[in-house]
Short mmCIF file of C-alpha atoms in Angstrom, two decimals:
data_model
loop_
_atom_site.label_atom_id
_atom_site.label_comp_id
_atom_site.label_asym_id
_atom_site.label_seq_id
_atom_site.Cartn_x
_atom_site.Cartn_y
_atom_site.Cartn_z
CA MET A 1 -32.10 -26.48 1.43
CA LEU A 2 -30.54 -24.62 4.31
CA TRP A 3 -29.30 -27.62 6.30
CA GLN A 4 -27.13 -29.46 3.81
CA THR A 5 -23.43 -30.35 3.96
CA GLY A 6 -20.97 -31.72 1.41
CA LYS A 7 -17.42 -33.07 1.38
CA LYS A 8 -15.77 -29.73 0.61
CA ASP A 9 -17.25 -28.18 3.73
CA MET A 10 -14.41 -29.42 5.98
CA LEU A 11 -12.41 -26.33 4.95
CA ASP A 12 -15.30 -24.05 5.84
CA LEU A 13 -15.73 -25.76 9.21
CA ALA A 14 -12.00 -25.49 10.01
CA LEU A 15 -11.79 -21.83 8.99
CA GLY A 16 -14.94 -20.92 10.86
CA LEU A 17 -13.82 -22.70 14.01
CA MET A 18 -10.44 -20.97 13.89
CA LEU A 19 -12.19 -17.63 13.37
CA PHE A 20 -14.41 -18.20 16.38
CA ILE A 21 -11.50 -19.31 18.59
CA SER A 22 -9.39 -16.30 17.62
CA ALA A 23 -12.32 -14.00 18.38
CA LEU A 24 -12.81 -15.66 21.78
CA LEU A 25 -9.10 -15.44 22.65
CA SER A 26 -8.97 -11.83 21.53
CA LEU A 27 -11.94 -10.92 23.71
CA HIS A 28 -10.96 -13.02 26.74
CA SER A 29 -7.22 -12.43 27.19
CA LYS A 30 -6.17 -10.19 30.08
CA ASP A 31 -3.22 -8.68 28.19
CA THR A 32 -4.36 -6.00 25.71
CA MET A 33 -1.29 -6.57 23.46
CA LYS A 34 -2.31 -10.22 23.17
CA SER A 35 -5.85 -9.18 22.26
CA GLY A 36 -4.45 -7.02 19.47
CA VAL A 37 -2.38 -9.90 18.05
CA PHE A 38 -5.37 -12.25 18.11
CA PHE A 39 -7.46 -9.52 16.47
CA ILE A 40 -5.00 -9.41 13.53
CA ILE A 41 -5.31 -13.21 13.20
CA PHE A 42 -9.10 -12.82 13.33
CA GLY A 43 -9.02 -10.24 10.51
CA PHE A 44 -6.83 -12.44 8.31
CA LEU A 45 -9.05 -15.50 8.84
CA SER A 46 -12.19 -13.50 8.07
CA GLY A 47 -10.49 -12.42 4.82
CA LEU A 48 -10.02 -16.11 3.94
CA ILE A 49 -13.70 -16.73 4.74
CA TRP A 50 -14.75 -13.93 2.35
CA VAL A 51 -12.80 -15.77 -0.37
CA ARG A 52 -14.69 -19.00 0.46
CA LEU A 53 -17.98 -17.08 0.24
CA GLU A 54 -17.05 -15.79 -3.26
CA ALA A 55 -16.45 -12.20 -2.20
CA PRO A 56 -12.84 -11.54 -3.33
CA ASP A 57 -13.38 -7.76 -3.44
CA VAL A 58 -14.29 -7.72 0.24
CA ALA A 59 -11.42 -10.09 1.07
CA LEU A 60 -8.82 -7.73 -0.43
CA VAL A 61 -10.06 -4.79 1.63
CA GLU A 62 -10.57 -6.84 4.81
CA ILE A 63 -7.05 -8.30 4.89
CA ILE A 64 -5.33 -4.95 4.32
CA LEU A 65 -7.64 -2.61 6.23
CA GLY A 66 -9.57 -4.74 8.69
CA SER A 67 -6.57 -6.75 9.76
CA ALA A 68 -3.33 -4.86 9.14
CA ILE A 69 -4.21 -1.19 9.55
CA THR A 70 -6.77 -1.67 12.34
CA GLY A 71 -4.15 -3.85 14.09
CA LEU A 72 -1.55 -1.10 13.83
CA LEU A 73 -4.01 1.46 15.19
CA ILE A 74 -4.79 -0.85 18.13
CA PHE A 75 -1.06 -1.30 18.84
CA LYS A 76 -0.67 2.47 18.82
CA LEU A 77 -3.45 2.65 21.41
CA VAL A 78 -1.99 -0.18 23.53
CA LYS A 79 1.38 1.57 23.68
CA GLY A 80 -0.26 4.88 24.57
CA SER A 81 -2.62 3.76 27.34
CA LYS A 82 -1.72 2.15 30.64
CA GLN A 83 -5.27 1.49 31.78
CA LYS A 84 -5.73 -1.78 33.66
CA ASP A 85 -8.41 -4.29 32.70
CA LEU A 86 -10.74 -4.06 35.69
CA LYS A 87 -13.37 -6.67 36.35
CA ALA A 88 -16.92 -5.56 35.64
CA PHE A 89 -19.60 -5.41 38.31
CA THR A 90 -21.86 -8.42 38.68
CA PHE A 91 -24.89 -6.30 37.81
CA THR A 92 -23.26 -5.18 34.50
CA ARG A 93 -22.39 -8.77 33.63
CA LEU A 94 -25.94 -9.87 34.36
CA TRP A 95 -27.63 -7.35 32.14
CA ALA A 96 -25.00 -7.75 29.39
CA GLY A 97 -25.68 -11.47 29.43
CA PHE A 98 -29.42 -10.84 29.38
CA ILE A 99 -29.21 -8.47 26.36
CA SER A 100 -26.91 -10.87 24.48
CA PHE A 101 -29.27 -13.76 25.21
CA LEU A 102 -32.27 -11.76 23.95
CA ILE A 103 -30.45 -10.94 20.73
CA LEU A 104 -29.44 -14.61 20.34
CA ILE A 105 -33.08 -15.68 20.62
CA PHE A 106 -34.20 -12.97 18.20
CA MET A 107 -31.56 -13.87 15.61
CA LEU A 108 -32.15 -17.63 15.88
CA PHE A 109 -35.84 -16.94 15.30
CA HIS A 110 -34.91 -14.82 12.29
CA LEU A 111 -32.72 -17.67 10.98
CA THR A 112 -35.74 -19.96 10.69
CA THR A 113 -37.47 -17.47 8.37
CA ILE A 114 -34.56 -17.06 5.92
CA GLU A 115 -35.17 -18.56 2.50
CA ARG A 116 -33.02 -18.96 -0.56
CA GLN A 117 -34.43 -16.38 -2.92
CA ASP A 118 -33.49 -13.86 -5.59
CA ARG A 119 -33.01 -10.54 -3.98
CA ILE A 120 -31.86 -7.63 -6.13
CA ALA A 121 -29.00 -9.58 -7.71
CA SER A 122 -30.90 -10.30 -10.93
CA LEU A 123 -31.82 -6.61 -11.26
CA VAL A 124 -28.12 -5.69 -11.08
CA PHE A 125 -27.09 -8.30 -13.66
CA GLU A 126 -29.87 -7.23 -16.05
CA ASN A 127 -28.79 -3.58 -15.97
CA LEU A 128 -25.04 -4.18 -15.91
CA HIS A 129 -24.61 -3.15 -19.57
CA LYS A 130 -26.03 0.27 -18.76
CA SER A 131 -23.46 0.99 -16.05
CA GLY A 132 -20.31 1.36 -18.16
CA VAL A 133 -18.29 -1.20 -16.14
CA ASP A 134 -18.29 -5.00 -16.34
CA SER A 135 -17.69 -5.71 -12.64
CA ALA A 136 -20.99 -6.00 -10.79
CA VAL A 137 -19.63 -4.81 -7.42
CA ASN A 138 -18.11 -1.67 -8.93
CA ALA A 139 -21.23 -1.00 -10.97
CA VAL A 140 -23.22 -0.97 -7.72
CA LEU A 141 -20.57 0.99 -5.86
CA LEU A 142 -19.94 3.77 -8.38
CA ASN A 143 -23.00 3.90 -10.60
CA PHE A 144 -26.20 2.41 -9.18
CA ARG A 145 -25.51 3.51 -5.62
CA GLY A 146 -22.98 6.24 -6.30
CA TYR A 147 -24.61 8.53 -3.77
CA ASP A 148 -23.76 6.10 -0.93
CA THR A 149 -20.15 5.94 -2.02
CA LEU A 150 -19.94 9.73 -2.22
CA LEU A 151 -21.20 9.99 1.35
CA GLU A 152 -18.80 7.24 2.44
CA VAL A 153 -15.84 9.19 1.03
CA GLY A 154 -17.25 12.18 2.92
CA VAL A 155 -17.39 10.16 6.14
CA ILE A 156 -13.78 8.99 5.96
CA THR A 157 -12.56 12.49 5.05
CA LEU A 158 -14.46 13.95 8.02
CA ALA A 159 -13.18 11.23 10.36
CA ILE A 160 -9.56 11.93 9.43
CA PHE A 161 -10.03 15.68 9.78
CA GLY A 162 -11.64 15.16 13.18
CA LEU A 163 -8.61 13.10 14.13
CA LEU A 164 -6.23 15.81 12.94
CA SER A 165 -8.12 18.54 14.76
CA LEU A 166 -7.52 16.76 18.10
CA GLY A 167 -3.90 17.75 17.53
CA LEU A 168 -2.15 14.86 19.27
CA LYS A 169 1.58 15.29 18.99
CA ARG A 170 2.34 11.67 19.88
CA GLU A 171 4.79 10.01 17.53
CA ALA A 172 3.42 7.05 15.60
CA TYR A 173 4.91 3.67 16.48
CA TYR A 174 7.97 2.83 14.38
CA TRP A 175 10.64 0.18 14.20
CA ASP A 176 14.19 1.36 13.60
CA ASN A 177 15.54 -1.47 11.49
CA PRO A 178 17.85 -1.08 8.44
CA LEU A 179 16.40 -4.16 6.76
CA LEU A 180 12.81 -2.86 6.99
CA LYS A 181 13.97 0.55 5.77
CA GLY A 182 15.61 -0.87 2.65
CA PHE A 183 12.80 -3.30 1.97
CA SER A 184 10.02 -0.72 2.29
CA ARG A 185 11.92 1.67 -0.01
CA LEU A 186 12.47 -1.07 -2.55
CA SER A 187 8.88 -2.29 -2.52
CA LEU A 188 7.01 1.04 -2.49
CA PRO A 189 7.26 1.72 -6.29
CA PHE A 190 5.98 -1.81 -7.03
CA ILE A 191 3.13 -1.39 -4.56
CA VAL A 192 2.16 1.92 -6.19
CA PHE A 193 2.04 0.36 -9.67
CA PHE A 194 0.27 -2.78 -8.52
CA SER A 195 -2.37 -0.80 -6.63
CA LEU A 196 -2.93 1.33 -9.73
CA TYR A 197 -3.34 -1.90 -11.72
CA ILE A 198 -5.91 -3.21 -9.20
CA THR A 199 -7.79 0.10 -9.45
CA TYR A 200 -7.81 -0.18 -13.25
CA LEU A 201 -8.97 -3.82 -13.03
CA GLY A 202 -12.07 -2.61 -11.20
CA THR A 203 -13.74 -1.59 -14.47
CA PHE A 204 -14.03 -5.18 -15.67
CA SER A 205 -13.01 -7.66 -12.96
CA VAL A 206 -12.20 -8.06 -9.27
CA GLY A 207 -10.59 -4.90 -7.93
CA GLY A 208 -11.46 -1.25 -7.71
CA ALA A 209 -10.73 2.06 -6.08
CA PHE A 210 -11.04 0.98 -2.44
CA GLN A 211 -9.03 -2.21 -2.95
CA GLY A 212 -6.22 -0.35 -4.74
CA GLY A 213 -6.34 2.48 -2.23
CA ALA A 214 -6.14 0.04 0.68
CA LEU A 215 -3.11 -1.64 -0.89
CA LEU A 216 -1.34 1.69 -1.44
CA ALA A 217 -2.17 2.69 2.15
CA GLY A 218 -0.53 -0.56 3.30
CA GLY A 219 2.60 0.29 1.32
CA LEU A 220 2.73 3.84 2.69
CA VAL A 221 2.24 2.61 6.26
CA LEU A 222 5.04 0.06 5.77
CA PHE A 223 7.22 2.97 4.59
CA ALA A 224 6.31 4.98 7.68
CA LEU A 225 6.71 1.96 9.97
CA ALA A 226 10.46 2.03 9.26
CA GLY A 227 10.59 5.55 10.75
CA GLN A 228 10.79 7.39 7.44
CA ALA A 229 8.76 10.44 6.42
CA LEU A 230 7.23 10.58 2.94
CA PRO A 231 9.19 12.93 0.63
CA LEU A 232 6.03 15.00 -0.01
CA LYS A 233 5.06 18.42 1.25
CA ALA A 234 2.14 18.60 3.68
CA SER A 235 0.18 20.72 1.20
CA ILE A 236 0.46 17.99 -1.48
CA ILE A 237 -0.72 15.31 0.97
CA TYR A 238 -3.61 17.64 1.87
CA ILE A 239 -4.62 17.93 -1.81
CA PHE A 240 -4.41 14.14 -2.21
CA THR A 241 -6.63 13.50 0.81
CA MET A 242 -9.28 15.91 -0.46
CA ALA A 243 -9.11 14.66 -4.08
CA GLY A 244 -11.72 11.91 -3.74
CA LEU A 245 -14.48 14.01 -2.23
CA GLY A 246 -13.68 16.98 -4.49
CA VAL A 247 -13.56 15.15 -7.83
CA PHE A 248 -16.55 12.93 -7.00
CA SER A 249 -18.85 15.83 -6.06
CA LEU A 250 -17.58 18.01 -8.94
CA ILE A 251 -18.41 15.30 -11.50
CA GLY A 252 -21.80 14.76 -9.87
CA LEU A 253 -22.57 18.50 -9.96
CA LEU A 254 -21.31 18.78 -13.55
CA TYR A 255 -23.81 16.17 -14.75
CA ALA A 256 -26.53 17.83 -12.66
CA LEU A 257 -25.83 21.15 -14.41
CA LEU A 258 -25.78 19.49 -17.84
CA GLY A 259 -29.27 18.20 -17.15
CA TYR A 260 -28.65 14.50 -16.56
CA GLY A 261 -29.24 14.55 -12.81
CA PHE A 262 -26.87 14.31 -9.85
CA LEU A 263 -24.38 11.44 -10.35
CA THR A 264 -26.33 10.11 -13.35
CA TYR A 265 -23.85 9.44 -16.11
CA PRO A 266 -24.87 9.33 -19.78
CA LEU A 267 -24.09 5.90 -21.23
CA GLU A 268 -21.26 6.91 -23.61
CA LEU A 269 -19.43 8.91 -20.93
CA SER A 270 -20.00 6.54 -17.99
CA THR A 271 -16.81 4.46 -18.30
CA ILE A 272 -14.48 7.46 -18.43
CA SER A 273 -16.34 9.25 -15.59
CA ILE A 274 -16.16 6.13 -13.40
CA MET A 275 -12.44 5.74 -14.12
CA ILE A 276 -11.70 9.36 -13.17
CA ILE A 277 -13.70 8.94 -9.95
CA GLU A 278 -11.92 5.65 -9.20
CA LEU A 279 -8.50 7.27 -9.60
CA SER A 280 -9.40 10.11 -7.27
CA ILE A 281 -10.85 7.72 -4.65
CA TRP A 282 -7.72 5.53 -4.99
CA ILE A 283 -5.32 8.34 -4.11
CA SER A 284 -7.47 9.88 -1.39
CA THR A 285 -8.29 6.55 0.38
CA ALA A 286 -4.58 5.73 0.46
CA PHE A 287 -3.50 9.08 1.89
CA LEU A 288 -6.43 9.34 4.31
CA LEU A 289 -5.59 5.95 5.84
CA TYR A 290 -1.90 6.84 5.91
CA THR A 291 -2.81 10.01 7.80
CA ALA A 292 -4.96 7.93 10.17
CA TYR A 293 -1.84 5.93 11.02
CA SER A 294 0.69 8.76 11.20
CA GLY A 295 -1.66 11.13 13.02
CA LYS A 296 -0.41 14.26 11.25
CA LEU A 297 -0.24 15.72 7.76
CA MET B 1 -22.91 -24.78 4.26
CA ILE B 2 -24.87 -21.54 4.48
CA TRP B 3 -26.37 -22.45 7.87
CA PHE B 4 -22.90 -22.77 9.42
CA TYR B 5 -21.93 -19.25 8.41
CA TYR B 6 -25.22 -17.84 9.66
CA ILE B 7 -24.67 -19.44 13.10
CA LEU B 8 -21.05 -18.26 13.15
CA ALA B 9 -22.18 -14.70 12.43
CA ILE B 10 -24.78 -14.83 15.23
CA LEU B 11 -22.24 -16.22 17.72
CA LEU B 12 -19.69 -13.52 16.81
CA VAL B 13 -22.30 -10.80 17.27
CA ILE B 14 -23.52 -11.99 20.68
CA ILE B 15 -20.11 -12.73 22.26
CA SER B 16 -18.67 -9.41 21.09
CA LEU B 17 -21.78 -7.55 22.27
CA TYR B 18 -21.41 -9.12 25.71
CA HIS B 19 -17.73 -8.17 25.88
CA PHE B 20 -18.44 -4.68 24.57
CA ILE B 21 -20.73 -4.05 27.54
CA VAL B 22 -18.63 -5.87 30.14
CA ALA B 23 -15.10 -4.66 29.25
CA ARG B 24 -13.90 -1.64 31.19
CA ASN B 25 -10.68 -1.31 29.24
CA TYR B 26 -11.06 0.88 26.14
CA VAL B 27 -8.73 -1.28 24.01
CA LYS B 28 -10.83 -4.36 24.66
CA ARG B 29 -13.99 -2.39 24.00
CA LEU B 30 -12.68 -1.17 20.62
CA ILE B 31 -11.67 -4.71 19.64
CA ALA B 32 -15.12 -5.99 20.64
CA LEU B 33 -16.74 -3.30 18.49
CA ASN B 34 -14.62 -4.33 15.49
CA ILE B 35 -15.49 -8.02 15.96
CA LEU B 36 -19.17 -7.07 16.23
CA GLY B 37 -18.82 -5.33 12.87
CA SER B 38 -17.18 -8.39 11.35
CA GLY B 39 -20.07 -10.54 12.56
CA VAL B 40 -22.57 -8.25 10.85
CA PHE B 41 -20.50 -8.27 7.65
CA LEU B 42 -20.41 -12.08 7.75
CA PHE B 43 -24.23 -12.08 7.98
CA PHE B 44 -24.44 -9.81 4.91
CA ILE B 45 -21.99 -11.81 2.80
CA THR B 46 -23.72 -15.10 3.71
CA THR B 47 -27.05 -13.60 2.69
CA ALA B 48 -25.44 -12.51 -0.59
CA LYS B 49 -24.48 -16.14 -1.27
CA ASN B 50 -27.97 -17.39 -0.42
CA THR B 51 -29.50 -16.61 -3.85
CA ASN B 52 -30.57 -18.61 -6.86
CA THR B 53 -28.36 -16.59 -9.24
CA GLU B 54 -25.08 -18.12 -10.40
CA SER B 55 -22.78 -15.54 -8.79
CA PRO B 56 -23.49 -13.96 -5.38
CA ASP B 57 -25.51 -10.77 -5.02
CA PRO B 58 -23.17 -7.79 -5.58
CA VAL B 59 -25.23 -5.27 -3.58
CA PRO B 60 -24.34 -6.62 -0.08
CA HIS B 61 -20.71 -6.92 -1.26
CA ALA B 62 -20.66 -3.23 -2.11
CA LEU B 63 -22.31 -2.38 1.22
CA VAL B 64 -19.76 -4.43 3.18
CA LEU B 65 -16.89 -2.84 1.25
CA THR B 66 -18.22 0.56 2.28
CA GLY B 67 -18.72 -0.68 5.83
CA ILE B 68 -15.16 -1.93 6.28
CA VAL B 69 -13.65 1.39 5.16
CA VAL B 70 -15.98 3.33 7.46
CA ALA B 71 -15.19 0.95 10.36
CA VAL B 72 -11.46 1.56 9.93
CA SER B 73 -11.89 5.33 9.93
CA ALA B 74 -14.15 5.08 12.99
CA THR B 75 -11.45 3.01 14.72
CA ALA B 76 -8.86 5.65 13.81
CA ILE B 77 -10.86 8.47 15.33
CA ALA B 78 -11.72 6.33 18.40
CA VAL B 79 -8.01 5.62 18.96
CA SER B 80 -7.08 9.29 18.90
CA LEU B 81 -10.02 10.22 21.15
CA ILE B 82 -8.96 7.60 23.72
CA LEU B 83 -5.33 8.77 23.57
CA HIS B 84 -6.56 12.33 24.11
CA LEU B 85 -8.63 11.17 27.09
CA ASN B 86 -5.58 9.47 28.62
CA LYS B 87 -3.59 12.67 28.22
CA GLU B 88 -6.30 14.64 29.99
CA GLU B 89 -6.33 12.17 32.90
CA GLU B 90 -2.54 12.32 33.45
#
């Protein structure tokens, strides 16, 4: 039944209400800095809601990427632009309201047709033993729908290279604080090992390449936030950023040449292939998002 | 509790769509776009929970995971495009 509530739902109601209020405040406030702060709160709360909806994989990525790194990017933009928030014309407001209202009606109508049913979940669980990994999300991500993930890695690589080709020389925002410097230096090795552990966990439990990569990106951005440059040459960072796309397509092509088909792993080799791909995506996601923050190689 | 999350997702989508059209400041517009994305992700994850199987459907989870990473890279490129635009205007 769709319309049913229980005693535990108080938590859901409170979280959802807070999420909605933070979204409203973020959209309504005149000050863009304030909007950015409320957006970070919004991202964190939506991460908590993913946990309530039994999606811990998504929660890990949302809290690090959707909240922290997007927030930092927005702060970079707020500091760089001095544009005032002008009031929109009445005509614009009218048609915006009209479009939103139409979509509300359409979606409410759609809501009445939704039923509780088995979608493709049972198909995934039936074929899980053929994928080489025990975690259903990673089986979908890297085996059943590996082509999507390959293209996704391609999209983020292209986005970062588009960003670099704009050639902005603006310094990334940093905070010159000795405490943050020491803390980020102390914590970076632990973050590297823990993110590697999360990536390894992806083969049989919650975790995976994107979660680990997001965590490592957070650690690297924290390191850069203290005004320090990574002790790596630009050419090495370049290799790291390209690793995901390169290794993923090479493995796909290798199996195509061996006669299995593009990105179709034979059963006995699937676990090791997926782990190699996960490692390459881990390192390249982390360095691509770090480059997105720092704005240069 | 599923109905509550569906309605929350719809509300997030429509208010952020309204503000995306109305806002004339690029920062606000970018934030509205990100909240619109979150609303769509909430719809997906709620649909994933709305099954008869014991654990939620992993396919929408994988799609949303992909979507969040792509949204962040889109935000990154939007930020540098807007900064570039401001530099041109100065």
